[in-house]
């Protein structure tokens, strides 16, 4: 049910993130190792920050492994903050407006997981969205609803708190409808400067999530690895699954955690839903 | 802003309706004569009744004039009740879930026109939809909201009344938000046996709508026209614009009218919104 | 590298072939069991014979598992001769004109496998195609070239001979260019009445191919299986891989074999390339 | 039959070329003023030079006016050499591999017009293509064949001569087959530094082509026009039709002309086919 990648650091060519690594996101689109589904072929999306007022979005319903335009874009475009996502639909339509990342102003959002029993709770969640945000909803996914709830609950002011309130609200509505485990999620969101990533599920068995180890430490460990020397020390990657097999390069993000990355500094905090 | 065609009568090959006429719907997709937009290239849809429990739907985001699969389907498929629609988006996304006709069980619905100031009234209209129907909404158009409001107001029991109540409701909500002319529409809906078509707009200047003249009469007028002799006497066509130039073959549906066609018999009734 | 299915028998709803079986072709598009690739998500095609002069073709670049129009078509359409194919590209573009089956008049053709070192031999093979057929070539696959070579070598008169000459020619051109194993193929072709299927490869290790056992025999074996009693006794299926696990229902087509099926009668003959 | 634009000058945001002008190329995709077809909705393409070894290509089969990814790309990407093309098919398939510009190494090529009686001469033209270039052909258009003929005849060494020989060859083959007017073309090609544009047709009535007037001169004429002051003096535009109505801003390229633009300097030369 989807795989994603959130990069921040010095500007890097998108193809270095999406195609070059052994277990790159495009490879995962066809053969995910740790995902619930092997195939994540139900569309994809890339969001990146360049010089424009808002980040760019390239969204497609094709499988990522087939998309020639993605390969072209990735070969031409560099960015210091990149979100990328390959989708495995849990039933909702295959259409661009259901592809992640979602955007609101300068802010991006992407999600792996689901709101359980979504048809049952969809309407009630949608009604809780701020009326001024409601007309922005273009697709039919739980992920887009989640994003607009988070915006409603203050994502632009305090992301960890807004997400905590959103999850608490979804769990409350789910509980009201007798849903056992209302939410399953790894989420990433950014304003182009700070990236927040969340790993949480009501049942305490969340989708996989990893973050990259400090590059400086890794270089000491692998003095002969050229890739590590080409990456800048401020590189931070949060990914659904490791992009390669380098021992020590990836650490699992613990359950119920919020990770904050800004300017090459990273912090892990406990995450708890708020009601 | 869209062109459509509603056929009922003896089973006919779809290509006879969609490709053969001089001003066929596929021709209108590229060069509409009477539409607000010349080009209706933002997707299309066909609904037809065969032997399955529900009608078939072929929906595509490509311009109709380019779609090879539509041409193939049309060359192979016959049906006695056919709805077809070419779309000119008023801004909403180009995606299959925004293509007409929409379906609910055995019932189809298509629309040309718009709900004025839709972003302003969208949420309030959506909330009025029966909660059990809400999760069925997959797209982002005003037309799909209109359909689900009509279902909420009894489309399956009494279509003219349900549409009158729907339009009345949309006008009331629009008025509340200060919208001058809340609705503009030609709508067709069918259960596979009866077809209802509506021409109405709040400002009293509705999109064009025509219906075919009785074939028997036409044959008397044009004893040498082979097309007329190949059509069955129960043929009934309601169309956004005439499919050809045969003088006397088409009559305009008057403003504020509901047309009912069943088993080759046609009736025109005045249509008035109900609040 | 593709999976396919060739059905002949009493008219059957396409969804019975494409969706209902446990290991249906649509299931194989996502999780093939015996294919070289697990995922056959690079487009698909269906060809079927109805009442029109030529068979219908529905070709799409989307993964079959996602295509709503395929599901609709399959729910509405019955046919007595059906070809279906899910594609895993060996590098050529993902476009409708590269989707199988290919059509010439009333004749269909589909292929699993490849012409080895195709860029090396493509031009020379294309030049051997009858000049009157050359302008029909719309795509860039080896499979379409193979079809037009077979048409050049007499496919409309004597399919087994034409395919034997085609394969012999491809092997000769390959040998000239130093290609070790010039061809790998399972091929099916039909004129709407007889179906021919071929399993062959230069190296003698061909892609998997199976044919269904006689229904009457199976019914004796499984008197309680309802599916078997709904199928007509003239049902003949040739498939890249079995559609289910019923023991005894499927037999492997031997290496270097031509299978001919017409009117419920099936014949296996040895296949040898001709030079 | 297609509209195109070739820009060279200081780096400019793509949206300044594709969306901002009153009669922008995206506007022309829906409502061309001077084209043979009003609608150029059969796909589009953009090629641009950034820092990568080869130019980027974004090709799509959707109408340009609908493509959200094009809008995103255009808002994020700047380049000093841009080719853009909107397509109106003359019958060949709507697929990415038929979209312009075509690319070979660092070189781009786009075409408006046609090779007359193409099915008749296609094979003979294809055979004249250098065998080492033949496997690069992915689509089915006359334009791609024209490009590969030009490459065969020395496009990388001497573009005006190579195009003259290509056109001469096409006219010779056409004449052999009794084609009255074998070629109709406006063509642009670039290596990323120099741009060559050609206007020619066998009948001497070529598709429209214009080039921009020197910016410095225009600024004197229109001292108050802000757009002119934001453009750099080395701006050179060659376009199928003017992007706006500014009097004196556009000059028609004469019949049978080759225009060469490099480093803000432009030259017009007579163009004559060579046999």
PDB file of C-alpha atoms in Angstrom, chain C residues 9-265:
ATOM      1  CA  UNK C   9     -16.252 -22.584 -27.854  1.00  0.00           C
ATOM      2  CA  UNK C  10     -19.788 -21.513 -27.133  1.00  0.00           C
ATOM      3  CA  UNK C  11     -20.229 -17.797 -26.527  1.00  0.00           C
ATOM      4  CA  UNK C  12     -19.071 -16.896 -23.042  1.00  0.00           C
ATOM      5  CA  UNK C  13     -19.093 -13.636 -21.116  1.00  0.00           C
ATOM      6  CA  UNK C  14     -15.589 -12.186 -21.275  1.00  0.00           C
ATOM      7  CA  UNK C  15     -15.466 -11.760 -17.506  1.00  0.00           C
ATOM      8  CA  UNK C  16     -15.777 -15.535 -17.128  1.00  0.00           C
ATOM      9  CA  UNK C  17     -12.422 -15.786 -18.887  1.00  0.00           C
ATOM     10  CA  UNK C  18     -10.666 -12.669 -17.658  1.00  0.00           C
ATOM     11  CA  UNK C  19     -11.759 -12.156 -14.040  1.00  0.00           C
ATOM     12  CA  UNK C  20     -13.570 -15.158 -12.566  1.00  0.00           C
ATOM     13  CA  UNK C  21     -10.891 -17.899 -12.601  1.00  0.00           C
ATOM     14  CA  UNK C  22      -8.621 -18.137  -9.543  1.00  0.00           C
ATOM     15  CA  UNK C  23      -5.517 -17.512 -11.654  1.00  0.00           C
ATOM     16  CA  UNK C  24      -7.294 -15.409 -14.279  1.00  0.00           C
ATOM     17  CA  UNK C  25      -5.377 -13.425 -16.855  1.00  0.00           C
ATOM     18  CA  UNK C  26      -6.061 -10.226 -14.921  1.00  0.00           C
ATOM     19  CA  UNK C  27      -4.642 -11.890 -11.805  1.00  0.00           C
ATOM     20  CA  UNK C  28      -1.626 -12.963 -13.858  1.00  0.00           C
ATOM     21  CA  UNK C  29      -1.126  -9.346 -14.910  1.00  0.00           C
ATOM     22  CA  UNK C  30      -0.163  -8.598 -11.310  1.00  0.00           C
ATOM     23  CA  UNK C  31       1.158 -11.946 -10.076  1.00  0.00           C
ATOM     24  CA  UNK C  32       2.149 -14.343 -12.799  1.00  0.00           C
ATOM     25  CA  UNK C  33       3.232 -17.737 -11.447  1.00  0.00           C
ATOM     26  CA  UNK C  34       5.111 -19.190 -14.388  1.00  0.00           C
ATOM     27  CA  UNK C  35       6.150 -16.123 -16.366  1.00  0.00           C
ATOM     28  CA  UNK C  36       9.671 -14.759 -16.767  1.00  0.00           C
ATOM     29  CA  UNK C  37       8.341 -11.579 -15.115  1.00  0.00           C
ATOM     30  CA  UNK C  38       5.984 -11.576 -12.131  1.00  0.00           C
ATOM     31  CA  UNK C  39       4.330  -8.367 -13.270  1.00  0.00           C
ATOM     32  CA  UNK C  40       2.700  -8.038 -16.671  1.00  0.00           C
ATOM     33  CA  UNK C  41       1.625  -4.461 -16.200  1.00  0.00           C
ATOM     34  CA  UNK C  42       2.736  -2.853 -19.462  1.00  0.00           C
ATOM     35  CA  UNK C  43      -0.626  -2.788 -21.200  1.00  0.00           C
ATOM     36  CA  UNK C  44      -3.049  -5.432 -22.369  1.00  0.00           C
ATOM     37  CA  UNK C  45      -5.415  -6.281 -25.178  1.00  0.00           C
ATOM     38  CA  UNK C  46      -8.556  -8.254 -25.900  1.00  0.00           C
ATOM     39  CA  UNK C  47      -9.799  -9.334 -29.308  1.00  0.00           C
ATOM     40  CA  UNK C  48     -13.252 -10.852 -29.743  1.00  0.00           C
ATOM     41  CA  UNK C  49     -15.576 -11.890 -32.550  1.00  0.00           C
ATOM     42  CA  UNK C  50     -19.142 -10.616 -32.559  1.00  0.00           C
ATOM     43  CA  UNK C  51     -21.361  -9.835 -35.542  1.00  0.00           C
ATOM     44  CA  UNK C  52     -19.169  -7.232 -37.212  1.00  0.00           C
ATOM     45  CA  UNK C  53     -17.063  -8.026 -40.304  1.00  0.00           C
ATOM     46  CA  UNK C  54     -13.848  -7.787 -38.279  1.00  0.00           C
ATOM     47  CA  UNK C  55     -13.161  -8.763 -34.672  1.00  0.00           C
ATOM     48  CA  UNK C  56     -13.253  -6.080 -31.990  1.00  0.00           C
ATOM     49  CA  UNK C  57     -10.048  -4.936 -30.314  1.00  0.00           C
ATOM     50  CA  UNK C  58      -9.726  -3.284 -26.930  1.00  0.00           C
ATOM     51  CA  UNK C  59      -6.109  -2.242 -26.315  1.00  0.00           C
ATOM     52  CA  UNK C  60      -4.791  -0.245 -23.408  1.00  0.00           C
ATOM     53  CA  UNK C  61      -1.476   0.845 -21.953  1.00  0.00           C
ATOM     54  CA  UNK C  62      -2.744   0.645 -18.405  1.00  0.00           C
ATOM     55  CA  UNK C  63      -2.145  -2.388 -16.232  1.00  0.00           C
ATOM     56  CA  UNK C  64      -5.083  -4.752 -16.807  1.00  0.00           C
ATOM     57  CA  UNK C  65      -5.808  -4.936 -13.074  1.00  0.00           C
ATOM     58  CA  UNK C  66      -6.627  -1.234 -13.013  1.00  0.00           C
ATOM     59  CA  UNK C  67      -8.660  -0.798 -16.155  1.00  0.00           C
ATOM     60  CA  UNK C  68     -12.295  -0.096 -15.368  1.00  0.00           C
ATOM     61  CA  UNK C  69     -13.278  -0.059 -19.023  1.00  0.00           C
ATOM     62  CA  UNK C  70     -11.966  -3.605 -19.423  1.00  0.00           C
ATOM     63  CA  UNK C  71     -14.098  -4.710 -16.494  1.00  0.00           C
ATOM     64  CA  UNK C  72     -17.162  -3.022 -18.006  1.00  0.00           C
ATOM     65  CA  UNK C  73     -16.569  -4.480 -21.457  1.00  0.00           C
ATOM     66  CA  UNK C  74     -16.004  -7.907 -19.942  1.00  0.00           C
ATOM     67  CA  UNK C  75     -19.295  -7.719 -18.021  1.00  0.00           C
ATOM     68  CA  UNK C  76     -21.315  -6.822 -21.121  1.00  0.00           C
ATOM     69  CA  UNK C  77     -19.721  -8.769 -23.964  1.00  0.00           C
ATOM     70  CA  UNK C  78     -20.048 -12.416 -24.967  1.00  0.00           C
ATOM     71  CA  UNK C  79     -18.079 -14.108 -27.694  1.00  0.00           C
ATOM     72  CA  UNK C  80     -17.241 -17.573 -28.976  1.00  0.00           C
ATOM     73  CA  UNK C  81     -13.656 -16.710 -29.928  1.00  0.00           C
ATOM     74  CA  UNK C  82     -11.598 -14.565 -27.567  1.00  0.00           C
ATOM     75  CA  UNK C  83      -7.912 -13.640 -27.525  1.00  0.00           C
ATOM     76  CA  UNK C  84      -6.512 -11.813 -24.498  1.00  0.00           C
ATOM     77  CA  UNK C  85      -2.975 -10.733 -23.657  1.00  0.00           C
ATOM     78  CA  UNK C  86      -1.209  -8.953 -20.787  1.00  0.00           C
ATOM     79  CA  UNK C  87       2.110  -7.397 -21.652  1.00  0.00           C
ATOM     80  CA  UNK C  88       5.507  -7.181 -19.983  1.00  0.00           C
ATOM     81  CA  UNK C  89       7.579  -5.038 -22.278  1.00  0.00           C
ATOM     82  CA  UNK C  90      11.076  -6.188 -23.191  1.00  0.00           C
ATOM     83  CA  UNK C  91      12.031  -2.558 -23.703  1.00  0.00           C
ATOM     84  CA  UNK C  92       9.831  -1.238 -26.485  1.00  0.00           C
ATOM     85  CA  UNK C  93       7.503   1.653 -25.778  1.00  0.00           C
ATOM     86  CA  UNK C  94       4.280   1.320 -23.790  1.00  0.00           C
ATOM     87  CA  UNK C  95       1.714   2.340 -26.396  1.00  0.00           C
ATOM     88  CA  UNK C  96      -1.531   0.922 -27.797  1.00  0.00           C
ATOM     89  CA  UNK C  97       0.122   0.075 -31.107  1.00  0.00           C
ATOM     90  CA  UNK C  98       2.493  -2.247 -29.231  1.00  0.00           C
ATOM     91  CA  UNK C  99      -0.357  -4.109 -27.499  1.00  0.00           C
ATOM     92  CA  UNK C 100      -1.493  -7.541 -28.641  1.00  0.00           C
ATOM     93  CA  UNK C 101      -3.505  -8.981 -30.276  1.00  0.00           C
ATOM     94  CA  UNK C 102      -2.616  -7.495 -33.658  1.00  0.00           C
ATOM     95  CA  UNK C 103      -5.274  -7.593 -36.367  1.00  0.00           C
ATOM     96  CA  UNK C 104      -5.298  -7.948 -40.131  1.00  0.00           C
ATOM     97  CA  UNK C 105      -8.783  -8.245 -41.621  1.00  0.00           C
ATOM     98  CA  UNK C 106     -10.497 -11.039 -39.690  1.00  0.00           C
ATOM     99  CA  UNK C 107      -7.234 -12.413 -38.379  1.00  0.00           C
ATOM    100  CA  UNK C 108      -5.710 -11.935 -34.911  1.00  0.00           C
ATOM    101  CA  UNK C 109      -2.181 -12.662 -33.658  1.00  0.00           C
ATOM    102  CA  UNK C 110      -0.545 -12.566 -30.255  1.00  0.00           C
ATOM    103  CA  UNK C 111       2.885 -13.516 -29.025  1.00  0.00           C
ATOM    104  CA  UNK C 112       4.814 -14.185 -25.846  1.00  0.00           C
ATOM    105  CA  UNK C 113       8.585 -14.227 -26.168  1.00  0.00           C
ATOM    106  CA  UNK C 114      11.003 -12.259 -28.299  1.00  0.00           C
ATOM    107  CA  UNK C 115      13.182 -12.018 -31.337  1.00  0.00           C
ATOM    108  CA  UNK C 116      16.698 -11.972 -29.866  1.00  0.00           C
ATOM    109  CA  UNK C 117      18.964  -9.006 -30.683  1.00  0.00           C
ATOM    110  CA  UNK C 118      15.981  -7.309 -32.301  1.00  0.00           C
ATOM    111  CA  UNK C 119      17.668  -3.918 -32.911  1.00  0.00           C
ATOM    112  CA  UNK C 120      20.336  -5.799 -34.890  1.00  0.00           C
ATOM    113  CA  UNK C 121      17.914  -7.652 -37.169  1.00  0.00           C
ATOM    114  CA  UNK C 122      14.863  -5.354 -37.126  1.00  0.00           C
ATOM    115  CA  UNK C 123      15.613  -3.568 -40.406  1.00  0.00           C
ATOM    116  CA  UNK C 124      16.402  -6.705 -42.349  1.00  0.00           C
ATOM    117  CA  UNK C 125      13.215  -8.390 -41.131  1.00  0.00           C
ATOM    118  CA  UNK C 126      11.138  -5.307 -41.923  1.00  0.00           C
ATOM    119  CA  UNK C 127      12.483  -5.237 -45.486  1.00  0.00           C
ATOM    120  CA  UNK C 128      11.304  -8.795 -46.032  1.00  0.00           C
ATOM    121  CA  UNK C 129       7.705  -7.808 -45.306  1.00  0.00           C
ATOM    122  CA  UNK C 130       5.481  -7.526 -48.357  1.00  0.00           C
ATOM    123  CA  UNK C 131       5.523  -3.854 -49.444  1.00  0.00           C
ATOM    124  CA  UNK C 132       1.727  -3.815 -49.514  1.00  0.00           C
ATOM    125  CA  UNK C 133       1.670  -4.820 -45.829  1.00  0.00           C
ATOM    126  CA  UNK C 134       4.473  -2.507 -44.716  1.00  0.00           C
ATOM    127  CA  UNK C 135       2.315   0.619 -44.205  1.00  0.00           C
ATOM    128  CA  UNK C 136       0.099  -1.343 -41.772  1.00  0.00           C
ATOM    129  CA  UNK C 137       2.897  -1.519 -39.204  1.00  0.00           C
ATOM    130  CA  UNK C 138       2.074   1.012 -36.495  1.00  0.00           C
ATOM    131  CA  UNK C 139       4.134  -0.018 -33.504  1.00  0.00           C
ATOM    132  CA  UNK C 140       7.718  -0.932 -32.738  1.00  0.00           C
ATOM    133  CA  UNK C 141       7.571  -4.504 -31.405  1.00  0.00           C
ATOM    134  CA  UNK C 142       9.215  -7.655 -32.662  1.00  0.00           C
ATOM    135  CA  UNK C 143       5.785  -9.314 -32.307  1.00  0.00           C
ATOM    136  CA  UNK C 144       4.153  -7.091 -34.897  1.00  0.00           C
ATOM    137  CA  UNK C 145       7.059  -7.681 -37.298  1.00  0.00           C
ATOM    138  CA  UNK C 146       6.655 -11.420 -36.747  1.00  0.00           C
ATOM    139  CA  UNK C 147       2.943 -11.152 -37.610  1.00  0.00           C
ATOM    140  CA  UNK C 148       3.601  -9.261 -40.814  1.00  0.00           C
ATOM    141  CA  UNK C 149       6.308 -11.695 -41.824  1.00  0.00           C
ATOM    142  CA  UNK C 150       3.825 -14.534 -41.282  1.00  0.00           C
ATOM    143  CA  UNK C 151       1.249 -12.696 -43.412  1.00  0.00           C
ATOM    144  CA  UNK C 152       3.948 -12.251 -46.071  1.00  0.00           C
ATOM    145  CA  UNK C 153       4.729 -15.969 -45.942  1.00  0.00           C
ATOM    146  CA  UNK C 154       1.099 -17.038 -46.402  1.00  0.00           C
ATOM    147  CA  UNK C 155      -0.627 -16.901 -43.023  1.00  0.00           C
ATOM    148  CA  UNK C 156      -3.985 -16.461 -44.701  1.00  0.00           C
ATOM    149  CA  UNK C 157      -3.547 -19.585 -46.799  1.00  0.00           C
ATOM    150  CA  UNK C 158      -1.687 -22.082 -44.588  1.00  0.00           C
ATOM    151  CA  UNK C 159      -0.907 -20.890 -41.062  1.00  0.00           C
ATOM    152  CA  UNK C 160       1.348 -23.772 -39.937  1.00  0.00           C
ATOM    153  CA  UNK C 161       3.446 -23.493 -43.082  1.00  0.00           C
ATOM    154  CA  UNK C 162       3.562 -19.679 -42.933  1.00  0.00           C
ATOM    155  CA  UNK C 163       4.700 -19.706 -39.302  1.00  0.00           C
ATOM    156  CA  UNK C 164       7.281 -22.424 -40.057  1.00  0.00           C
ATOM    157  CA  UNK C 165       8.684 -20.291 -42.876  1.00  0.00           C
ATOM    158  CA  UNK C 166       8.619 -17.163 -40.709  1.00  0.00           C
ATOM    159  CA  UNK C 167      10.517 -18.824 -37.886  1.00  0.00           C
ATOM    160  CA  UNK C 168      12.966 -20.351 -40.358  1.00  0.00           C
ATOM    161  CA  UNK C 169      13.570 -16.932 -41.852  1.00  0.00           C
ATOM    162  CA  UNK C 170      14.056 -15.247 -38.471  1.00  0.00           C
ATOM    163  CA  UNK C 171      16.516 -17.984 -37.485  1.00  0.00           C
ATOM    164  CA  UNK C 172      18.426 -17.564 -40.736  1.00  0.00           C
ATOM    165  CA  UNK C 173      18.732 -13.801 -40.350  1.00  0.00           C
ATOM    166  CA  UNK C 174      19.692 -14.245 -36.691  1.00  0.00           C
ATOM    167  CA  UNK C 175      22.357 -16.814 -37.574  1.00  0.00           C
ATOM    168  CA  UNK C 176      23.778 -14.456 -40.190  1.00  0.00           C
ATOM    169  CA  UNK C 177      24.209 -11.867 -37.441  1.00  0.00           C
ATOM    170  CA  UNK C 178      25.722 -14.352 -35.014  1.00  0.00           C
ATOM    171  CA  UNK C 179      22.693 -14.534 -32.693  1.00  0.00           C
ATOM    172  CA  UNK C 180      22.825 -17.745 -30.654  1.00  0.00           C
ATOM    173  CA  UNK C 181      19.084 -18.343 -30.147  1.00  0.00           C
ATOM    174  CA  UNK C 182      17.199 -16.079 -32.550  1.00  0.00           C
ATOM    175  CA  UNK C 183      13.614 -16.724 -31.468  1.00  0.00           C
ATOM    176  CA  UNK C 184      11.570 -17.536 -28.394  1.00  0.00           C
ATOM    177  CA  UNK C 185       7.812 -17.784 -28.814  1.00  0.00           C
ATOM    178  CA  UNK C 186       4.409 -18.963 -27.967  1.00  0.00           C
ATOM    179  CA  UNK C 187       2.071 -17.602 -30.604  1.00  0.00           C
ATOM    180  CA  UNK C 188      -1.689 -17.821 -31.158  1.00  0.00           C
ATOM    181  CA  UNK C 189      -3.489 -16.831 -34.320  1.00  0.00           C
ATOM    182  CA  UNK C 190      -7.074 -17.232 -35.493  1.00  0.00           C
ATOM    183  CA  UNK C 191      -9.385 -16.340 -38.357  1.00  0.00           C
ATOM    184  CA  UNK C 192     -12.394 -16.484 -36.036  1.00  0.00           C
ATOM    185  CA  UNK C 193     -13.080 -20.139 -36.782  1.00  0.00           C
ATOM    186  CA  UNK C 194      -9.860 -22.076 -36.370  1.00  0.00           C
ATOM    187  CA  UNK C 195      -7.231 -21.254 -33.756  1.00  0.00           C
ATOM    188  CA  UNK C 196      -3.573 -22.186 -34.214  1.00  0.00           C
ATOM    189  CA  UNK C 197      -1.133 -22.064 -31.301  1.00  0.00           C
ATOM    190  CA  UNK C 198       2.629 -22.575 -31.541  1.00  0.00           C
ATOM    191  CA  UNK C 199       5.231 -23.307 -28.882  1.00  0.00           C
ATOM    192  CA  UNK C 200       8.789 -23.066 -30.083  1.00  0.00           C
ATOM    193  CA  UNK C 201      12.201 -21.568 -29.289  1.00  0.00           C
ATOM    194  CA  UNK C 202      15.556 -21.839 -31.005  1.00  0.00           C
ATOM    195  CA  UNK C 203      17.125 -23.053 -27.796  1.00  0.00           C
ATOM    196  CA  UNK C 204      14.430 -25.667 -27.149  1.00  0.00           C
ATOM    197  CA  UNK C 205      13.379 -24.129 -23.823  1.00  0.00           C
ATOM    198  CA  UNK C 206      10.192 -22.322 -24.687  1.00  0.00           C
ATOM    199  CA  UNK C 207       7.878 -20.168 -22.588  1.00  0.00           C
ATOM    200  CA  UNK C 208       5.154 -22.135 -20.776  1.00  0.00           C
ATOM    201  CA  UNK C 209       1.988 -23.113 -22.684  1.00  0.00           C
ATOM    202  CA  UNK C 210      -1.004 -25.211 -21.668  1.00  0.00           C
ATOM    203  CA  UNK C 211      -4.263 -26.378 -23.162  1.00  0.00           C
ATOM    204  CA  UNK C 212      -7.452 -27.404 -21.482  1.00  0.00           C
ATOM    205  CA  UNK C 213      -8.501 -30.991 -21.170  1.00  0.00           C
ATOM    206  CA  UNK C 214     -11.694 -32.194 -22.813  1.00  0.00           C
ATOM    207  CA  UNK C 215     -14.615 -30.956 -20.686  1.00  0.00           C
ATOM    208  CA  UNK C 216     -16.563 -34.230 -20.955  1.00  0.00           C
ATOM    209  CA  UNK C 217     -13.666 -36.163 -19.435  1.00  0.00           C
ATOM    210  CA  UNK C 218     -13.305 -33.602 -16.654  1.00  0.00           C
ATOM    211  CA  UNK C 219     -16.987 -33.762 -15.795  1.00  0.00           C
ATOM    212  CA  UNK C 220     -16.665 -37.489 -15.235  1.00  0.00           C
ATOM    213  CA  UNK C 221     -13.711 -36.803 -12.939  1.00  0.00           C
ATOM    214  CA  UNK C 222     -15.429 -33.974 -11.043  1.00  0.00           C
ATOM    215  CA  UNK C 223     -19.168 -34.653 -11.101  1.00  0.00           C
ATOM    216  CA  UNK C 224     -19.791 -31.977  -8.448  1.00  0.00           C
ATOM    217  CA  UNK C 225     -17.901 -29.039  -9.990  1.00  0.00           C
ATOM    218  CA  UNK C 226     -20.485 -26.484 -11.160  1.00  0.00           C
ATOM    219  CA  UNK C 227     -18.122 -24.549 -13.432  1.00  0.00           C
ATOM    220  CA  UNK C 228     -17.452 -27.602 -15.559  1.00  0.00           C
ATOM    221  CA  UNK C 229     -21.151 -28.125 -16.070  1.00  0.00           C
ATOM    222  CA  UNK C 230     -21.683 -24.561 -17.198  1.00  0.00           C
ATOM    223  CA  UNK C 231     -18.973 -24.803 -19.871  1.00  0.00           C
ATOM    224  CA  UNK C 232     -19.976 -26.214 -23.234  1.00  0.00           C
ATOM    225  CA  UNK C 233     -18.268 -29.431 -24.410  1.00  0.00           C
ATOM    226  CA  UNK C 234     -16.650 -27.599 -27.327  1.00  0.00           C
ATOM    227  CA  UNK C 235     -14.662 -25.292 -25.013  1.00  0.00           C
ATOM    228  CA  UNK C 236     -10.995 -25.075 -25.954  1.00  0.00           C
ATOM    229  CA  UNK C 237      -8.545 -22.914 -24.037  1.00  0.00           C
ATOM    230  CA  UNK C 238      -4.859 -22.400 -24.779  1.00  0.00           C
ATOM    231  CA  UNK C 239      -3.112 -20.392 -22.072  1.00  0.00           C
ATOM    232  CA  UNK C 240       0.339 -19.278 -20.971  1.00  0.00           C
ATOM    233  CA  UNK C 241      -0.430 -20.683 -17.578  1.00  0.00           C
ATOM    234  CA  UNK C 242      -3.339 -22.658 -16.049  1.00  0.00           C
ATOM    235  CA  UNK C 243      -6.245 -20.517 -14.897  1.00  0.00           C
ATOM    236  CA  UNK C 244      -6.756 -22.621 -11.775  1.00  0.00           C
ATOM    237  CA  UNK C 245      -5.506 -25.549  -9.767  1.00  0.00           C
ATOM    238  CA  UNK C 246      -7.981 -28.247 -10.824  1.00  0.00           C
ATOM    239  CA  UNK C 247      -5.867 -31.382 -11.116  1.00  0.00           C
ATOM    240  CA  UNK C 248      -6.056 -32.884 -14.572  1.00  0.00           C
ATOM    241  CA  UNK C 249      -7.669 -29.839 -16.173  1.00  0.00           C
ATOM    242  CA  UNK C 250      -4.571 -28.608 -17.968  1.00  0.00           C
ATOM    243  CA  UNK C 251      -1.923 -30.253 -20.090  1.00  0.00           C
ATOM    244  CA  UNK C 252       1.349 -28.733 -21.133  1.00  0.00           C
ATOM    245  CA  UNK C 253       1.711 -28.178 -24.858  1.00  0.00           C
ATOM    246  CA  UNK C 254       4.977 -29.971 -25.749  1.00  0.00           C
ATOM    247  CA  UNK C 255       8.025 -28.138 -27.106  1.00  0.00           C
ATOM    248  CA  UNK C 256       8.036 -27.545 -30.878  1.00  0.00           C
ATOM    249  CA  UNK C 257       4.332 -28.128 -31.289  1.00  0.00           C
ATOM    250  CA  UNK C 258       1.522 -26.634 -33.327  1.00  0.00           C
ATOM    251  CA  UNK C 259      -1.934 -26.986 -31.818  1.00  0.00           C
ATOM    252  CA  UNK C 260      -5.008 -26.607 -34.057  1.00  0.00           C
ATOM    253  CA  UNK C 261      -8.473 -26.141 -32.548  1.00  0.00           C
ATOM    254  CA  UNK C 262     -11.686 -25.940 -34.550  1.00  0.00           C
ATOM    255  CA  UNK C 263     -15.269 -26.734 -33.603  1.00  0.00           C
ATOM    256  CA  UNK C 264     -14.343 -28.368 -30.338  1.00  0.00           C
ATOM    257  CA  UNK C 265     -11.790 -30.668 -31.981  1.00  0.00           C
TER     258      UNK C 265
END
